[in-house]
Coordinates of C-alpha atoms in Angstrom, one line a residue:
M1 CA 10.3 17.5 -13.3
K2 CA 9.1 14.7 -15.5
I3 CA 7.5 11.8 -13.6
I4 CA 7.5 8.3 -15.3
Q5 CA 6.1 4.9 -14.4
S6 CA 6.6 1.6 -16.1
F7 CA 4.4 -1.5 -16.5
W8 CA 5.6 -4.6 -18.3
T9 CA 3.1 -7.4 -18.5
G10 CA 5.9 -9.9 -19.2
N11 CA 4.0 -11.5 -22.1
K12 CA 1.6 -13.0 -19.6
N13 CA -2.2 -12.8 -19.3
S14 CA -2.6 -9.5 -17.5
L15 CA -6.0 -10.3 -16.1
T16 CA -5.1 -13.7 -14.6
D17 CA -1.6 -13.1 -13.4
S18 CA -1.3 -11.4 -10.1
Y19 CA 2.1 -9.8 -10.6
G20 CA 3.1 -10.5 -7.0
W21 CA -0.3 -9.4 -5.6
L22 CA -2.7 -11.6 -3.7
L23 CA -5.2 -11.4 -6.6
P24 CA -4.9 -9.8 -10.1
I25 CA -7.5 -7.1 -9.3
F26 CA -5.3 -5.7 -6.5
N27 CA -2.5 -5.1 -9.0
Y28 CA -4.8 -2.6 -10.9
L29 CA -6.2 -1.1 -7.7
S30 CA -2.6 -0.2 -7.0
W31 CA -2.1 1.4 -10.4
I32 CA -5.3 3.4 -10.0
I33 CA -4.1 5.0 -6.8
S34 CA -0.5 5.4 -7.8
C35 CA -1.2 7.2 -11.1
N36 CA -4.0 9.4 -9.7
Q37 CA -2.0 10.5 -6.7
L38 CA 0.9 11.4 -8.9
R39 CA -1.4 13.5 -11.1
R40 CA -2.6 15.4 -8.0
Y41 CA 0.9 16.8 -7.7
Y42 CA 2.4 16.7 -11.2
D43 CA 1.2 17.9 -14.6
D44 CA 3.6 15.6 -16.6
V45 CA 3.3 11.9 -15.8
T46 CA 4.4 9.5 -18.5
L47 CA 3.7 5.7 -18.7
V48 CA 6.3 3.4 -20.3
T49 CA 4.6 0.1 -21.1
D50 CA 4.0 -2.7 -23.6
S51 CA 1.1 -3.2 -25.9
Q52 CA -0.9 -5.3 -23.5
G53 CA -0.2 -2.8 -20.6
Y54 CA -1.4 0.0 -22.9
D55 CA -4.7 -1.8 -23.6
V56 CA -5.5 -2.3 -19.9
L57 CA -4.2 0.8 -18.2
I58 CA -5.1 3.3 -21.0
N59 CA -7.9 1.7 -23.2
K60 CA -9.8 0.0 -20.4
L61 CA -9.0 1.9 -17.1
H62 CA -8.4 5.3 -18.8
L63 CA -5.7 6.2 -16.2
P64 CA -4.8 9.9 -16.6
Y65 CA -1.3 9.8 -17.9
T66 CA -0.2 12.8 -20.0
D67 CA 1.9 10.7 -22.3
V68 CA 2.4 7.0 -23.0
I69 CA 5.5 5.3 -24.5
V70 CA 4.8 1.7 -25.8
S71 CA 8.3 0.3 -25.9
L72 CA 8.5 -2.7 -23.5
D73 CA 7.4 -5.4 -25.9
C74 CA 11.1 -5.6 -26.8
L75 CA 11.6 -7.3 -23.4
N76 CA 9.3 -10.3 -24.1
H77 CA 12.2 -12.6 -24.8
Y78 CA 13.3 -12.3 -21.1
N79 CA 12.0 -14.3 -18.3
P80 CA 9.1 -12.3 -16.8
N81 CA 10.6 -12.9 -13.3
L82 CA 13.2 -10.3 -14.3
W83 CA 10.6 -7.6 -13.7
A84 CA 13.2 -4.9 -12.8
L85 CA 14.4 -4.9 -16.4
A86 CA 11.2 -3.0 -17.4
K87 CA 12.1 -0.2 -14.9
I88 CA 15.7 -0.1 -16.2
K89 CA 14.5 0.0 -19.8
A90 CA 12.2 2.9 -18.9
Y91 CA 15.1 4.8 -17.3
Q92 CA 17.1 4.2 -20.5
S93 CA 14.4 5.6 -22.7
I94 CA 14.2 9.0 -21.0
K95 CA 16.9 11.5 -22.0
E96 CA 16.0 14.4 -19.6
P97 CA 15.8 14.7 -15.8
F98 CA 13.1 12.5 -14.5
I99 CA 11.8 10.6 -11.4
H100 CA 10.5 7.0 -11.9
V101 CA 7.8 6.0 -9.4
D102 CA 6.8 2.3 -8.9
G103 CA 3.2 1.3 -9.4
D104 CA 3.0 0.3 -5.8
V105 CA 4.1 3.7 -4.5
F106 CA 1.5 6.2 -3.4
I107 CA 2.2 9.9 -2.6
W108 CA 0.5 12.7 -0.8
T109 CA 3.2 15.3 -1.4
K110 CA 5.7 16.3 -4.1
I111 CA 8.7 14.1 -4.2
D112 CA 11.2 16.0 -6.3
E113 CA 12.2 18.4 -3.4
S114 CA 14.4 15.6 -2.1
L115 CA 16.5 15.8 -5.3
K116 CA 17.5 19.5 -4.8
N117 CA 21.2 19.8 -5.7
H118 CA 21.9 16.0 -5.8
D119 CA 22.7 14.0 -8.9
L120 CA 20.2 11.3 -8.1
I121 CA 17.2 10.6 -6.0
V122 CA 16.1 7.2 -4.4
Q123 CA 13.5 6.2 -1.9
N124 CA 16.0 5.4 0.9
E125 CA 19.3 3.7 1.6
E126 CA 19.1 0.0 2.7
T127 CA 21.3 -2.1 4.9
T128 CA 21.4 -5.5 3.4
T129 CA 21.0 -8.1 6.2
D130 CA 21.1 -11.9 5.8
Y131 CA 17.7 -11.6 4.1
Y132 CA 19.5 -10.3 0.9
G133 CA 22.6 -12.3 1.8
K134 CA 20.8 -15.6 1.5
M135 CA 19.4 -14.6 -1.8
W136 CA 22.9 -13.7 -3.1
R137 CA 24.3 -17.0 -1.8
D138 CA 21.5 -18.9 -3.5
I139 CA 22.3 -17.4 -6.9
R140 CA 26.0 -16.7 -6.6
H141 CA 27.0 -20.0 -8.2
A142 CA 25.1 -19.1 -11.3
I143 CA 26.9 -15.7 -11.8
S144 CA 29.8 -16.1 -14.1
Y145 CA 30.2 -12.4 -14.8
M146 CA 29.6 -9.3 -12.6
P147 CA 30.4 -5.7 -13.1
E148 CA 33.6 -4.5 -11.4
E149 CA 31.6 -2.4 -9.0
M150 CA 29.7 -5.5 -7.7
K151 CA 32.8 -7.1 -6.4
R152 CA 32.8 -5.1 -3.2
Y153 CA 29.4 -6.5 -2.3
D154 CA 30.5 -10.0 -3.4
L155 CA 33.5 -9.8 -1.0
H156 CA 31.3 -8.5 1.8
I157 CA 33.1 -5.2 1.9
D158 CA 29.8 -3.3 1.5
N159 CA 26.4 -4.2 2.7
K160 CA 24.3 -1.4 1.3
A161 CA 21.7 -1.0 -1.5
Y162 CA 19.1 1.6 -2.5
N163 CA 15.4 1.0 -2.4
M164 CA 14.2 2.3 -5.8
G165 CA 10.5 2.7 -5.1
I166 CA 11.4 6.1 -6.6
F167 CA 14.5 6.7 -8.6
G168 CA 15.8 9.3 -11.0
G169 CA 17.9 12.4 -11.2
T170 CA 19.6 15.0 -13.4
D171 CA 22.8 13.1 -14.2
I172 CA 21.4 11.4 -17.3
D173 CA 24.9 10.3 -18.5
F174 CA 25.3 8.3 -15.2
I175 CA 21.8 6.9 -15.4
Q176 CA 22.5 5.7 -19.0
R177 CA 25.8 4.0 -17.9
Y178 CA 24.0 2.4 -15.1
T179 CA 21.2 1.0 -17.3
Y180 CA 23.6 -0.5 -19.8
K181 CA 25.7 -2.0 -17.1
A182 CA 22.6 -3.5 -15.5
F183 CA 21.5 -5.1 -18.8
D184 CA 25.1 -6.4 -19.4
F185 CA 25.0 -8.0 -15.9
V186 CA 21.8 -9.8 -16.8
D187 CA 22.6 -10.7 -20.4
K188 CA 26.0 -12.2 -19.6
N189 CA 24.4 -14.5 -17.0
I190 CA 21.1 -15.1 -18.7
K191 CA 21.2 -18.8 -19.3
M192 CA 21.9 -19.7 -15.7
V193 CA 19.7 -17.0 -14.2
N194 CA 16.8 -18.3 -16.2
K195 CA 17.2 -21.7 -14.7
L196 CA 16.9 -20.0 -11.3
Q197 CA 13.7 -18.3 -12.4
G198 CA 15.4 -15.0 -12.0
T199 CA 13.2 -13.6 -9.2
N200 CA 15.9 -12.8 -6.6
F201 CA 18.4 -11.5 -9.2
N202 CA 16.4 -8.2 -9.6
I203 CA 17.6 -6.8 -6.3
F204 CA 21.2 -7.1 -7.3
F205 CA 21.3 -5.8 -10.8
E206 CA 19.0 -3.0 -9.9
Q207 CA 19.4 -1.9 -6.2
V208 CA 22.9 -3.1 -5.2
L209 CA 24.5 -2.3 -8.5
L210 CA 23.2 1.3 -8.3
Y211 CA 24.6 1.7 -4.8
E212 CA 28.0 0.4 -5.8
M213 CA 28.2 2.6 -8.9
V214 CA 27.2 5.7 -7.0
L215 CA 29.9 4.9 -4.4
S216 CA 32.5 4.2 -7.1
E217 CA 31.8 7.4 -9.1
G218 CA 31.3 9.6 -6.1
K219 CA 27.8 10.7 -7.1
T220 CA 25.5 12.5 -4.6
T221 CA 22.1 10.9 -3.9
G222 CA 19.1 12.5 -2.3
C223 CA 17.0 10.1 -0.2
F224 CA 13.3 10.8 -0.1
I225 CA 13.2 9.0 3.2
H226 CA 16.1 10.0 5.4
E227 CA 16.4 6.7 7.2
N228 CA 18.6 3.7 6.6
I229 CA 16.2 0.8 6.7
G230 CA 17.0 -2.9 6.9
D231 CA 16.2 -4.8 3.8
N232 CA 13.2 -6.6 5.4
Q233 CA 12.2 -4.0 8.0
Y234 CA 9.8 -1.8 6.1
H235 CA 7.2 -1.2 8.8
D236 CA 4.0 0.9 8.3
F237 CA 4.7 1.5 4.6
A238 CA 1.1 0.2 3.9
N239 CA -0.8 2.1 6.5
F240 CA -3.7 3.7 4.7
D241 CA -5.3 4.9 7.9
E242 CA -2.5 7.4 8.6
V243 CA -2.6 9.2 5.3
P244 CA -2.4 12.0 4.7
D245 CA -2.2 13.4 8.3
K246 CA 0.7 11.3 9.5
R247 CA 2.1 9.7 6.4
K248 CA 2.6 11.2 3.0
Y249 CA 4.1 8.2 1.3
L250 CA 3.2 4.5 1.1
H251 CA 5.1 1.7 -0.7
L252 CA 3.5 -1.7 -0.8
L253 CA 6.6 -3.8 -1.0
G254 CA 6.4 -7.5 -1.8
F255 CA 5.1 -8.9 1.5
Y256 CA 2.4 -6.3 1.8
K257 CA 1.0 -7.4 -1.5
K258 CA 0.0 -10.7 0.0
Q259 CA -1.8 -9.3 3.1
L260 CA -5.5 -9.4 2.6
Q261 CA -6.2 -6.7 5.1
V262 CA -3.8 -4.3 3.3
C263 CA -5.3 -5.1 0.0
K264 CA -8.8 -4.5 1.3
K265 CA -7.8 -1.2 2.7
M266 CA -6.4 -0.3 -0.7
E267 CA -9.7 -1.3 -2.3
S268 CA -11.6 0.9 0.2
F269 CA -9.4 3.8 -0.7
V270 CA -10.1 3.5 -4.4
I271 CA -13.9 3.1 -3.7
R272 CA -13.9 6.3 -1.6
Y273 CA -11.6 8.5 -3.7
Y274 CA -11.7 7.1 -7.2
P275 CA -15.0 5.4 -7.5
E276 CA -15.3 5.9 -11.3
Y277 CA -12.1 3.9 -11.8
Y278 CA -13.4 1.2 -9.5
Q279 CA -16.4 0.8 -11.8
R280 CA -14.1 0.4 -14.8
L281 CA -12.1 -2.2 -12.9
E282 CA -15.3 -4.1 -12.1
R283 CA -16.2 -4.1 -15.8
L284 CA -12.6 -5.1 -16.7
F285 CA -13.0 -8.2 -14.5
A286 CA -16.7 -8.7 -15.3
L287 CA -17.7 -8.3 -11.7
P288 CA -21.1 -7.2 -10.4
E289 CA -21.2 -3.5 -9.8
I290 CA -21.5 -3.0 -6.1
F291 CA -22.6 0.7 -6.2
T292 CA -25.4 0.0 -8.7
A293 CA -26.7 -2.9 -6.5
S294 CA -26.7 -0.5 -3.5
D295 CA -28.5 2.3 -5.4
Y296 CA -25.5 4.6 -5.4
E297 CA -23.6 6.1 -8.3
Y298 CA -19.9 5.9 -8.9
T299 CA -19.0 9.4 -7.7
T300 CA -17.1 10.9 -4.8
E301 CA -20.3 12.7 -3.8
C302 CA -22.1 9.4 -3.5
T303 CA -19.3 7.8 -1.4
S304 CA -19.5 10.8 0.9
L305 CA -23.3 10.4 1.2
L306 CA -22.7 6.7 1.8
E307 CA -20.5 7.3 4.7
Q308 CA -22.8 9.8 6.3
D309 CA -25.8 7.5 5.8
Y310 CA -23.9 4.6 7.5
M311 CA -22.9 6.7 10.5
R312 CA -26.5 7.9 10.9
K313 CA -27.8 4.3 10.8
L314 CA -25.3 3.2 13.4
V315 CA -26.1 6.0 15.7
L316 CA -29.8 5.5 15.4
G317 CA -29.5 1.7 15.5
K318 CA -31.2 1.3 12.1
V319 CA -28.8 -0.9 10.2
Q320 CA -31.1 -3.4 8.7
L321 CA -29.6 -3.3 5.2
P322 CA -28.9 -5.8 2.4
K323 CA -25.6 -7.4 3.2
N324 CA -23.6 -6.1 0.2
T325 CA -24.8 -2.5 1.0
S326 CA -23.9 -2.6 4.6
V327 CA -20.5 -4.2 3.9
L328 CA -19.8 -1.5 1.3
M329 CA -20.8 1.2 3.8
R330 CA -18.7 -0.2 6.5
E331 CA -15.6 -0.7 4.4
V332 CA -15.6 2.9 3.1
T333 CA -16.6 4.5 6.4
S334 CA -13.9 2.6 8.4
L335 CA -11.0 3.9 6.4
G336 CA -8.9 6.2 8.5
K337 CA -10.9 5.7 11.7
S338 CA -8.0 4.1 13.7
W339 CA -6.0 7.3 13.2
E340 CA -9.0 9.3 14.2
L341 CA -9.4 7.3 17.4
Q342 CA -5.7 7.9 18.3
Q343 CA -6.3 11.7 18.0
L344 CA -9.5 11.6 20.0
L345 CA -7.8 9.6 22.8
S346 CA -4.7 11.9 22.8
T347 CA -6.8 15.1 23.1
N348 CA -9.3 13.9 25.7
T349 CA -12.1 14.7 23.3
I350 CA -15.6 13.4 24.3
F351 CA -16.6 10.7 21.9
Y352 CA -18.6 7.5 21.5
I353 CA -17.4 4.1 20.4
M354 CA -19.8 2.1 18.3
R355 CA -20.1 -1.5 17.0
T356 CA -20.4 -1.8 13.2
T357 CA -22.0 -4.5 11.2
D358 CA -21.4 -7.7 9.3
F359 CA -19.0 -9.5 11.7
H360 CA -19.4 -12.1 14.4
L361 CA -17.4 -13.9 17.0
E362 CA -16.7 -17.6 16.3
D363 CA -14.9 -19.5 19.1
D364 CA -11.5 -17.8 19.2
R365 CA -11.9 -15.8 16.0
I366 CA -13.5 -12.6 14.8
I367 CA -14.9 -13.2 11.3
V368 CA -15.4 -10.0 9.3
K369 CA -17.4 -10.1 6.1
G370 CA -15.9 -8.3 3.1
L371 CA -17.1 -7.3 -0.3
R372 CA -18.0 -10.0 -2.8
N373 CA -18.5 -12.7 -0.1
S374 CA -14.9 -12.4 1.1
E375 CA -14.0 -12.9 4.8
L376 CA -11.2 -11.8 7.0
S377 CA -10.5 -13.8 10.2
F378 CA -8.7 -12.3 13.2
P379 CA -7.7 -13.9 16.6
A380 CA -10.2 -13.1 19.3
L381 CA -9.0 -12.3 22.8
R382 CA -10.7 -12.8 26.2
I383 CA -11.0 -9.1 26.7
D384 CA -13.0 -8.7 23.5
K385 CA -16.1 -10.1 25.3
I386 CA -15.6 -7.3 27.9
I387 CA -15.2 -4.7 25.2
F388 CA -18.3 -5.7 23.2
E389 CA -20.5 -6.1 26.2
A390 CA -19.5 -2.8 27.7
V391 CA -19.8 -0.9 24.5
G392 CA -23.2 -2.5 23.5
R393 CA -24.4 -0.7 20.4
A394 CA -22.7 2.6 21.3
C395 CA -21.1 4.0 24.4
E396 CA -19.5 7.3 25.4
R397 CA -15.8 7.0 26.3
K398 CA -15.9 7.6 30.0
V399 CA -19.1 5.5 30.5
F400 CA -17.4 2.7 28.7
E401 CA -14.3 2.9 31.0
I402 CA -16.6 2.9 34.1
K403 CA -18.5 -0.2 32.8
A404 CA -15.2 -2.0 31.9
L405 CA -13.9 -1.6 35.5
T406 CA -17.0 -3.5 36.8
Y407 CA -15.7 -6.6 35.1
L408 CA -12.6 -6.6 37.4
D409 CA -12.4 -8.8 40.6
E410 CA -12.4 -6.8 43.9
S411 CA -8.8 -8.0 44.5
F412 CA -7.6 -6.2 41.3
P413 CA -5.1 -3.5 42.5
D414 CA -6.2 0.1 42.1
S415 CA -2.8 1.0 40.9
E416 CA -3.2 -1.2 37.9
K417 CA -6.7 -0.1 36.8
Q418 CA -5.4 2.7 34.6
N419 CA -3.1 0.3 32.8
Y420 CA -6.1 -2.1 32.3
I421 CA -8.0 0.8 30.7
K422 CA -5.0 1.5 28.4
V423 CA -4.9 -2.2 27.4
L424 CA -8.6 -2.1 26.5
W425 CA -8.2 1.0 24.3
K426 CA -5.1 -0.5 22.6
R427 CA -7.3 -3.5 21.7
I428 CA -10.1 -1.2 20.6
F429 CA -7.7 0.5 18.3
L430 CA -7.1 -2.9 16.6
L431 CA -10.8 -3.5 16.4
V432 CA -11.4 -0.2 14.8
D433 CA -8.5 -1.0 12.4
I434 CA -10.3 -4.2 11.2
G435 CA -13.6 -2.3 10.9
V436 CA -15.7 -3.8 13.7
M437 CA -15.9 -0.6 15.7
L438 CA -15.9 3.1 14.9
P439 CA -15.4 6.2 16.9
V440 CA -17.7 9.2 16.5
T441 CA -17.4 12.6 18.3
K442 CA -20.1 13.6 20.7
Q443 CA -20.7 16.6 18.5
E444 CA -21.4 14.4 15.5
Y445 CA -23.4 11.9 17.6
D446 CA -25.6 14.6 19.0
R447 CA -26.1 16.2 15.5
I448 CA -27.4 12.9 14.1
L449 CA -29.8 12.4 17.0
L450 CA -31.2 15.9 16.6
K451 CA -31.7 15.5 12.9
Q452 CA -33.7 12.2 13.1

C-alpha cells in the first residue's frame, strides 16, 4: 500500500511560522517522527509538498521519503488557513490505492490492515458536539453554496464526521469525486470564507463532507480506531510514555500542539531515537548543538550511553554536571518512565524511586528546567513535601511507604492508610511524568552499586 504525506507551507516563512504548533521547531520535530516511524513499517512513503517544503524537509532535514511530488505551489493563491486543501490536493494527485497520514500522526504498527475489504480507511468516526456546531454557526452565514450531501448536516439530521489523521482507500473514483466536490465547496464560497480567515471551514469541507458522501453513496469505511469519539474528546492521543507497549498510534491534534509538556516529550523522543535528525534541526534553526556541548555524538548509541550514565550518577549520588548536560540526560532518561512505574506497581516488583536533577520547589509551584533555558511550571501540592522528604535521594518502595506513614497523625484511621499510600503513588506517577522522579528496579540499582 502506498503511503503519502503532504506539507504545504502556505506561501509563509516556514522557519518562523509555527503552523499551529507552540513554536516553529516543534512542527519539524513532528515531521521527523512521523516520517521515520512510517518508514519503519512501509517501504513506499511519498511526500507531496511545495518548493519551500521540499527545501526544508528534503534538502535540509533529509527525511527518508522514497519519492517526492512538488505540486502544492499551485495552492498559493488560497488563504493559508485553508490548510486541509493541501491534503485534498494530495489525495487528488494519487491515482492508485493509498493511505494519507498527517504529519502530526505517529505509528508503531502497520495501519493498512484496517482497510481490509473496505472501500476507504479513516482514523475514526466522530460525533460532532456543540464544539463543531458553534464553528458551523459562526461560518454558516458566509456559505452561499454547499454540496447536496452537506444539507443533512446543515439541517441537523446528521451529527457525524470522520477524523482524517489517516485517510485513503482503494475506491479511487470515489476519492476523486470527493476531492473535486471539496474544492468546489471552497471555491464557490471563497470570497466570504477568506474574510472569515477560513480556519474553521476545514473541518466541514474535509471531514463532514466525506462522512456525508460516504453515507450518500453507501461506501464502506474501515476505522483504524474502532471508537466513536466526540469532536473535542481526544484523550491520551499524545502520550509518548505509553508507546509502544500500550499505545501504537499518536495523533497530536490541535490543542496538543500548544501544550509545552507534550512538545518537550516529542523533543525528547527525537533526541533519543533520531538524534542525527535533531542535529540537522539545530543547524536549520541555528541553535547551539546540545550533544556537542555535552561531549556526546548524535547517535542512538550515544543516547543509550547517556541514559545509562545518568542513571548511574543518580544511584551513586554523583550528579554534579554542567546544567545543559544534566538537563539533556534527564529529558532523555525520563521518557517512558511513568509507564514503567505503572508496571512496577502493578506487579509488586521491588524497586527504588529517585529524585532527578534541575528542578526546585518555589512557593506553590514545581519549576522544572528544560533544554535551552526553558522552564516548565507545575502546581505543587502539600503532599509533595512528604514525598520528597521520604524519598530523599533514593528510597526503596516499601521503605518509602513506611516512612510516609510516619507523617500521619495518630488519629488517622488505620482503614484509610492504604488509600493514603495509593494517593501518594498516584502523585508520584505525575512527578515521574514531569521528570522530577524516576523509578529503577532493585536489580538495576544493585548492579550499578556493584560496578562502581
